[in-house]
Amino acid sequence: GLVRGPAGMTVSAGGALTWTPLGAQGPMATNVLVRVSDGFASVTNGFTVTVTEANVALIFAAIASKTVNELALLSVILSAKDSNLPAQPLTYGLVRGPAGMTVSAGGVLTWTPTESQGPMVTNVLVKVSVGVASVTNGFNVTVAEVNVAPKLVAVLDRIINELVTFQVTLTGSDSDVPLQSLTYGLAQGPVGMTVSSGGLLTWTPTDAQGPSTNKVLVKLSDGILSVTNSFTVTVKP
């Protein structure tokens, strides 16, 4: 029989001692005292059982695929569990990921994809470590293309003469990647004024169009979004 021993230890009547130490019972050294009896007399024996720490594999919660827009913040809270006792601190990190992505030691993954990083699908590999042991998790991040409106440089107000050709080259830009074709146009203007698709505004006011002050509205489109700019052209006789 068992005289003294740790919780969970048993000794059968036939002399089989069994014990499976729990996580909380290691590492430690414990003294065990057993006895044998013939029904009248009994003797005891003592010995020491040393329980060594066995590192249990971490459980790293799976991470679902993510979708994020260009220039938008992606934030993911990583989660892992360690059943070892005593509890040990967990440290997270990034094994593989796109430029600019970071993982804090506490398990917060952050990334704001740049314009040039979308559209694309990128595979991310993260890890969690406890001591020298670590496990990894992988997941995909899809970066969706977000169209950014083009920019049209402002045109200053002008004063021109009748019957004299007036020209100005409109200038615009677009930050989308891949590059989109930009098309210029005239949204509002006097009779005879034109704007080529490449951005050349031309007008020769007739004698009847002066004197006058004319509001001009020009536009720039990337095929999806467009912007406008306005200015005035004053015609002198």
mmCIF file of C-alpha atoms in Angstrom:
data_model
loop_
_atom_site.group_PDB
_atom_site.id
_atom_site.type_symbol
_atom_site.label_atom_id
_atom_site.label_comp_id
_atom_site.label_asym_id
_atom_site.label_seq_id
_atom_site.Cartn_x
_atom_site.Cartn_y
_atom_site.Cartn_z
ATOM 1 C CA GLY A 1 0.000 0.000 0.000
ATOM 2 C CA LEU A 2 0.904 3.695 -0.188
ATOM 3 C CA VAL A 3 1.857 5.405 3.035
ATOM 4 C CA ARG A 4 2.905 8.741 1.617
ATOM 5 C CA GLY A 5 3.059 10.084 -1.886
ATOM 6 C CA PRO A 6 1.909 12.844 -4.191
ATOM 7 C CA ALA A 7 -1.709 13.348 -5.248
ATOM 8 C CA GLY A 8 -2.785 10.813 -7.843
ATOM 9 C CA MET A 9 -0.252 8.124 -6.959
ATOM 10 C CA THR A 10 -1.700 4.682 -6.178
ATOM 11 C CA VAL A 11 -0.390 1.278 -5.082
ATOM 12 C CA SER A 12 -2.471 -1.798 -5.824
ATOM 13 C CA ALA A 13 -2.829 -4.687 -3.379
ATOM 14 C CA GLY A 14 -0.609 -6.702 -5.685
ATOM 15 C CA GLY A 15 2.186 -4.127 -5.494
ATOM 16 C CA ALA A 16 1.826 -2.070 -8.681
ATOM 17 C CA LEU A 17 2.609 1.604 -8.099
ATOM 18 C CA THR A 18 1.271 3.980 -10.737
ATOM 19 C CA TRP A 19 1.343 7.722 -11.114
ATOM 20 C CA THR A 20 0.983 10.219 -13.942
ATOM 21 C CA PRO A 21 2.209 13.602 -12.683
ATOM 22 C CA LEU A 22 0.135 16.572 -13.725
ATOM 23 C CA GLY A 23 1.574 19.696 -15.315
ATOM 24 C CA ALA A 24 1.364 21.461 -11.952
ATOM 25 C CA GLN A 25 3.363 18.662 -10.278
ATOM 26 C CA GLY A 26 6.579 19.294 -12.137
ATOM 27 C CA PRO A 27 9.345 20.042 -11.945
ATOM 28 C CA MET A 28 9.799 18.747 -8.388
ATOM 29 C CA ALA A 29 11.236 15.959 -6.255
ATOM 30 C CA THR A 30 8.790 14.115 -4.015
ATOM 31 C CA ASN A 31 9.379 11.485 -1.324
ATOM 32 C CA VAL A 32 7.327 8.287 -1.552
ATOM 33 C CA LEU A 33 6.774 5.805 1.268
ATOM 34 C CA VAL A 34 5.280 2.382 0.515
ATOM 35 C CA ARG A 35 4.604 -0.646 2.678
ATOM 36 C CA VAL A 36 3.971 -4.358 2.459
ATOM 37 C CA SER A 37 1.982 -6.320 5.026
ATOM 38 C CA ASP A 38 1.380 -10.028 5.708
ATOM 39 C CA GLY A 39 -1.728 -9.253 7.719
ATOM 40 C CA PHE A 40 0.125 -9.135 10.994
ATOM 41 C CA ALA A 41 3.329 -7.206 10.434
ATOM 42 C CA SER A 42 4.333 -4.632 7.838
ATOM 43 C CA VAL A 43 7.500 -2.953 6.637
ATOM 44 C CA THR A 44 8.012 0.256 4.684
ATOM 45 C CA ASN A 45 10.366 1.513 2.039
ATOM 46 C CA GLY A 46 10.987 5.076 0.980
ATOM 47 C CA PHE A 47 12.365 6.507 -2.254
ATOM 48 C CA THR A 48 12.389 9.786 -4.150
ATOM 49 C CA VAL A 49 10.658 10.460 -7.448
ATOM 50 C CA THR A 50 11.967 13.427 -9.453
ATOM 51 C CA VAL A 51 9.502 14.956 -11.922
ATOM 52 C CA THR A 52 11.191 16.767 -14.785
ATOM 53 C CA GLU A 53 9.580 19.542 -16.809
ATOM 54 C CA ALA A 54 8.239 18.335 -20.173
ATOM 55 C CA ASN A 55 7.542 21.151 -22.563
ATOM 56 C CA VAL A 56 4.083 20.742 -24.087
ATOM 57 C CA ALA A 57 3.626 21.942 -27.645
ATOM 58 C CA LEU A 58 1.954 25.316 -28.000
ATOM 59 C CA ILE A 59 -1.515 25.554 -29.477
ATOM 60 C CA PHE A 60 -1.554 28.368 -32.058
ATOM 61 C CA ALA A 61 -5.084 29.329 -33.107
ATOM 62 C CA ALA A 62 -5.620 29.140 -36.878
ATOM 63 C CA ILE A 63 -5.882 32.464 -38.712
ATOM 64 C CA ALA A 64 -8.476 32.908 -41.450
ATOM 65 C CA SER A 65 -7.573 34.543 -44.752
ATOM 66 C CA LYS A 66 -7.831 38.335 -44.699
ATOM 67 C CA THR A 67 -8.755 41.003 -47.262
ATOM 68 C CA VAL A 68 -7.623 44.611 -46.988
ATOM 69 C CA ASN A 69 -7.787 47.631 -49.300
ATOM 70 C CA GLU A 70 -4.717 49.477 -50.484
ATOM 71 C CA LEU A 71 -3.716 52.248 -48.046
ATOM 72 C CA ALA A 72 -5.999 50.794 -45.331
ATOM 73 C CA LEU A 73 -4.808 49.387 -41.998
ATOM 74 C CA LEU A 74 -4.948 45.631 -41.425
ATOM 75 C CA SER A 75 -4.791 44.597 -37.765
ATOM 76 C CA VAL A 76 -4.904 40.976 -36.571
ATOM 77 C CA ILE A 77 -4.722 39.768 -32.955
ATOM 78 C CA LEU A 78 -2.757 36.505 -32.807
ATOM 79 C CA SER A 79 -3.800 33.965 -30.186
ATOM 80 C CA ALA A 80 -1.915 31.007 -28.732
ATOM 81 C CA LYS A 81 -2.146 28.825 -25.624
ATOM 82 C CA ASP A 82 0.571 27.184 -23.555
ATOM 83 C CA SER A 83 -0.495 24.495 -21.080
ATOM 84 C CA ASN A 84 2.896 24.198 -19.385
ATOM 85 C CA LEU A 85 3.060 24.893 -15.659
ATOM 86 C CA PRO A 86 4.400 27.107 -14.375
ATOM 87 C CA ALA A 87 3.115 29.426 -17.063
ATOM 88 C CA GLN A 88 5.749 30.788 -19.414
ATOM 89 C CA PRO A 89 5.603 34.068 -21.373
ATOM 90 C CA LEU A 90 4.709 33.777 -25.058
ATOM 91 C CA THR A 91 6.514 35.816 -27.683
ATOM 92 C CA TYR A 92 5.103 36.373 -31.163
ATOM 93 C CA GLY A 93 6.982 37.277 -34.314
ATOM 94 C CA LEU A 94 6.873 37.502 -38.103
ATOM 95 C CA VAL A 95 8.620 34.798 -40.119
ATOM 96 C CA ARG A 96 7.539 35.851 -43.603
ATOM 97 C CA GLY A 97 5.413 38.723 -44.865
ATOM 98 C CA PRO A 98 5.276 41.721 -47.209
ATOM 99 C CA ALA A 99 7.316 44.892 -46.740
ATOM 100 C CA GLY A 100 5.952 47.057 -43.947
ATOM 101 C CA MET A 101 4.166 44.280 -42.040
ATOM 102 C CA THR A 102 5.057 43.957 -38.343
ATOM 103 C CA VAL A 103 4.135 41.661 -35.447
ATOM 104 C CA SER A 104 4.574 42.903 -31.889
ATOM 105 C CA ALA A 105 5.940 40.613 -29.201
ATOM 106 C CA GLY A 106 2.447 40.661 -27.678
ATOM 107 C CA GLY A 107 0.845 39.281 -30.844
ATOM 108 C CA VAL A 108 -0.584 42.261 -32.756
ATOM 109 C CA LEU A 109 -0.018 42.072 -36.510
ATOM 110 C CA THR A 110 -0.327 45.368 -38.390
ATOM 111 C CA TRP A 111 0.126 46.329 -42.037
ATOM 112 C CA THR A 112 -0.961 49.173 -44.283
ATOM 113 C CA PRO A 113 -0.335 48.088 -47.889
ATOM 114 C CA THR A 114 0.990 50.781 -50.167
ATOM 115 C CA GLU A 115 -0.486 51.656 -53.552
ATOM 116 C CA SER A 116 2.184 49.554 -55.269
ATOM 117 C CA GLN A 117 1.375 46.493 -53.115
ATOM 118 C CA GLY A 118 -2.063 45.990 -54.595
ATOM 119 C CA PRO A 119 -3.773 44.239 -56.088
ATOM 120 C CA MET A 120 -2.060 41.040 -54.939
ATOM 121 C CA VAL A 121 -2.325 37.961 -52.716
ATOM 122 C CA THR A 122 0.519 37.472 -50.254
ATOM 123 C CA ASN A 123 1.250 34.607 -47.874
ATOM 124 C CA VAL A 124 2.101 35.470 -44.286
ATOM 125 C CA LEU A 125 3.869 33.209 -41.802
ATOM 126 C CA VAL A 126 3.824 34.099 -38.108
ATOM 127 C CA LYS A 127 5.251 32.336 -35.079
ATOM 128 C CA VAL A 128 4.796 32.088 -31.338
ATOM 129 C CA SER A 129 7.637 31.037 -29.056
ATOM 130 C CA VAL A 130 8.019 29.935 -25.482
ATOM 131 C CA GLY A 131 11.639 29.537 -24.497
ATOM 132 C CA VAL A 132 13.387 27.663 -27.307
ATOM 133 C CA ALA A 133 10.222 26.039 -28.648
ATOM 134 C CA SER A 134 8.071 27.706 -31.288
ATOM 135 C CA VAL A 135 5.216 26.915 -33.677
ATOM 136 C CA THR A 136 4.109 28.731 -36.823
ATOM 137 C CA ASN A 137 0.860 29.603 -38.570
ATOM 138 C CA GLY A 138 0.326 30.701 -42.144
ATOM 139 C CA PHE A 139 -2.506 32.569 -43.855
ATOM 140 C CA ASN A 140 -3.170 34.609 -46.987
ATOM 141 C CA VAL A 141 -3.829 38.337 -47.224
ATOM 142 C CA THR A 142 -5.562 39.678 -50.325
ATOM 143 C CA VAL A 143 -4.913 43.342 -51.117
ATOM 144 C CA ALA A 144 -7.791 44.854 -53.082
ATOM 145 C CA GLU A 145 -7.246 47.604 -55.626
ATOM 146 C CA VAL A 146 -8.764 50.949 -54.641
ATOM 147 C CA ASN A 147 -8.973 53.553 -57.364
ATOM 148 C CA VAL A 148 -7.633 56.975 -56.381
ATOM 149 C CA ALA A 149 -9.011 60.026 -58.151
ATOM 150 C CA PRO A 150 -6.518 61.854 -60.380
ATOM 151 C CA LYS A 151 -5.260 65.331 -59.576
ATOM 152 C CA LEU A 152 -5.647 68.301 -61.938
ATOM 153 C CA VAL A 153 -3.332 71.283 -61.568
ATOM 154 C CA ALA A 154 -5.237 74.574 -61.177
ATOM 155 C CA VAL A 155 -5.315 76.991 -64.108
ATOM 156 C CA LEU A 156 -5.012 80.710 -63.427
ATOM 157 C CA ASP A 157 -7.626 83.160 -64.681
ATOM 158 C CA ARG A 158 -6.703 84.679 -68.045
ATOM 159 C CA ILE A 159 -7.336 87.892 -69.985
ATOM 160 C CA ILE A 160 -7.173 87.572 -73.774
ATOM 161 C CA ASN A 161 -8.070 89.600 -76.878
ATOM 162 C CA GLU A 162 -10.761 88.937 -79.438
ATOM 163 C CA LEU A 163 -9.635 87.037 -82.545
ATOM 164 C CA VAL A 164 -6.407 85.943 -80.840
ATOM 165 C CA THR A 165 -5.902 82.225 -80.298
ATOM 166 C CA PHE A 166 -5.591 81.271 -76.640
ATOM 167 C CA GLN A 167 -3.983 77.950 -75.674
ATOM 168 C CA VAL A 168 -3.095 76.339 -72.375
ATOM 169 C CA THR A 169 -1.834 72.829 -71.630
ATOM 170 C CA LEU A 170 -3.654 71.174 -68.757
ATOM 171 C CA THR A 171 -1.564 69.123 -66.367
ATOM 172 C CA GLY A 172 -2.715 66.230 -64.215
ATOM 173 C CA SER A 173 -1.402 63.154 -62.443
ATOM 174 C CA ASP A 174 -2.639 59.861 -61.044
ATOM 175 C CA SER A 175 -1.090 57.836 -58.213
ATOM 176 C CA ASP A 176 -2.761 54.522 -59.087
ATOM 177 C CA VAL A 177 -0.554 51.511 -59.734
ATOM 178 C CA PRO A 178 -0.701 50.078 -62.339
ATOM 179 C CA LEU A 179 -0.882 53.360 -64.229
ATOM 180 C CA GLN A 180 -4.196 54.320 -65.815
ATOM 181 C CA SER A 181 -4.800 56.328 -68.977
ATOM 182 C CA LEU A 182 -5.786 59.929 -68.233
ATOM 183 C CA THR A 183 -8.233 61.760 -70.463
ATOM 184 C CA TYR A 184 -8.846 65.517 -70.405
ATOM 185 C CA GLY A 185 -12.084 67.166 -71.431
ATOM 186 C CA LEU A 186 -14.199 70.316 -71.357
ATOM 187 C CA ALA A 187 -17.164 70.312 -68.980
ATOM 188 C CA GLN A 188 -18.174 73.944 -69.518
ATOM 189 C CA GLY A 189 -16.899 76.745 -71.698
ATOM 190 C CA PRO A 190 -17.735 79.285 -74.409
ATOM 191 C CA VAL A 191 -18.654 78.338 -77.973
ATOM 192 C CA GLY A 192 -15.608 77.321 -79.977
ATOM 193 C CA MET A 193 -13.443 76.311 -77.020
ATOM 194 C CA THR A 194 -12.028 72.763 -77.207
ATOM 195 C CA VAL A 195 -9.914 70.508 -75.026
ATOM 196 C CA SER A 196 -8.047 67.608 -76.613
ATOM 197 C CA SER A 197 -7.889 64.239 -74.828
ATOM 198 C CA GLY A 198 -4.221 64.994 -74.201
ATOM 199 C CA GLY A 199 -5.022 68.237 -72.379
ATOM 200 C CA LEU A 200 -4.541 71.044 -74.897
ATOM 201 C CA LEU A 201 -7.197 73.755 -74.433
ATOM 202 C CA THR A 202 -7.691 76.007 -77.464
ATOM 203 C CA TRP A 203 -9.998 78.932 -78.130
ATOM 204 C CA THR A 204 -10.099 81.821 -80.563
ATOM 205 C CA PRO A 205 -12.873 84.166 -79.391
ATOM 206 C CA THR A 206 -14.849 85.755 -82.199
ATOM 207 C CA ASP A 207 -15.546 89.461 -82.464
ATOM 208 C CA ALA A 208 -19.024 88.803 -81.085
ATOM 209 C CA GLN A 209 -17.596 87.065 -77.992
ATOM 210 C CA GLY A 210 -15.945 90.163 -76.635
ATOM 211 C CA PRO A 211 -16.006 91.852 -74.316
ATOM 212 C CA SER A 212 -17.085 88.999 -71.986
ATOM 213 C CA THR A 213 -16.098 86.997 -68.928
ATOM 214 C CA ASN A 214 -16.379 83.249 -69.427
ATOM 215 C CA LYS A 215 -16.313 80.527 -66.816
ATOM 216 C CA VAL A 216 -14.390 77.481 -67.959
ATOM 217 C CA LEU A 217 -14.674 74.067 -66.327
ATOM 218 C CA VAL A 218 -12.151 71.441 -67.391
ATOM 219 C CA LYS A 219 -12.026 67.834 -66.263
ATOM 220 C CA LEU A 220 -9.594 64.941 -65.959
ATOM 221 C CA SER A 221 -10.694 61.299 -65.853
ATOM 222 C CA ASP A 222 -8.842 58.055 -65.207
ATOM 223 C CA GLY A 223 -11.699 56.049 -66.690
ATOM 224 C CA ILE A 224 -13.377 55.521 -63.320
ATOM 225 C CA LEU A 225 -13.115 58.741 -61.347
ATOM 226 C CA SER A 226 -12.818 62.302 -62.579
ATOM 227 C CA VAL A 227 -11.966 65.710 -61.121
ATOM 228 C CA THR A 228 -12.662 69.237 -62.364
ATOM 229 C CA ASN A 229 -11.022 72.641 -62.153
ATOM 230 C CA SER A 230 -12.539 76.007 -62.975
ATOM 231 C CA PHE A 231 -11.105 79.336 -64.061
ATOM 232 C CA THR A 232 -12.271 82.410 -65.957
ATOM 233 C CA VAL A 233 -11.237 83.776 -69.310
ATOM 234 C CA THR A 234 -11.937 87.467 -69.857
ATOM 235 C CA VAL A 235 -12.118 88.617 -73.481
ATOM 236 C CA LYS A 236 -11.148 92.225 -74.268
ATOM 237 C CA PRO A 237 -12.402 93.927 -77.429
#
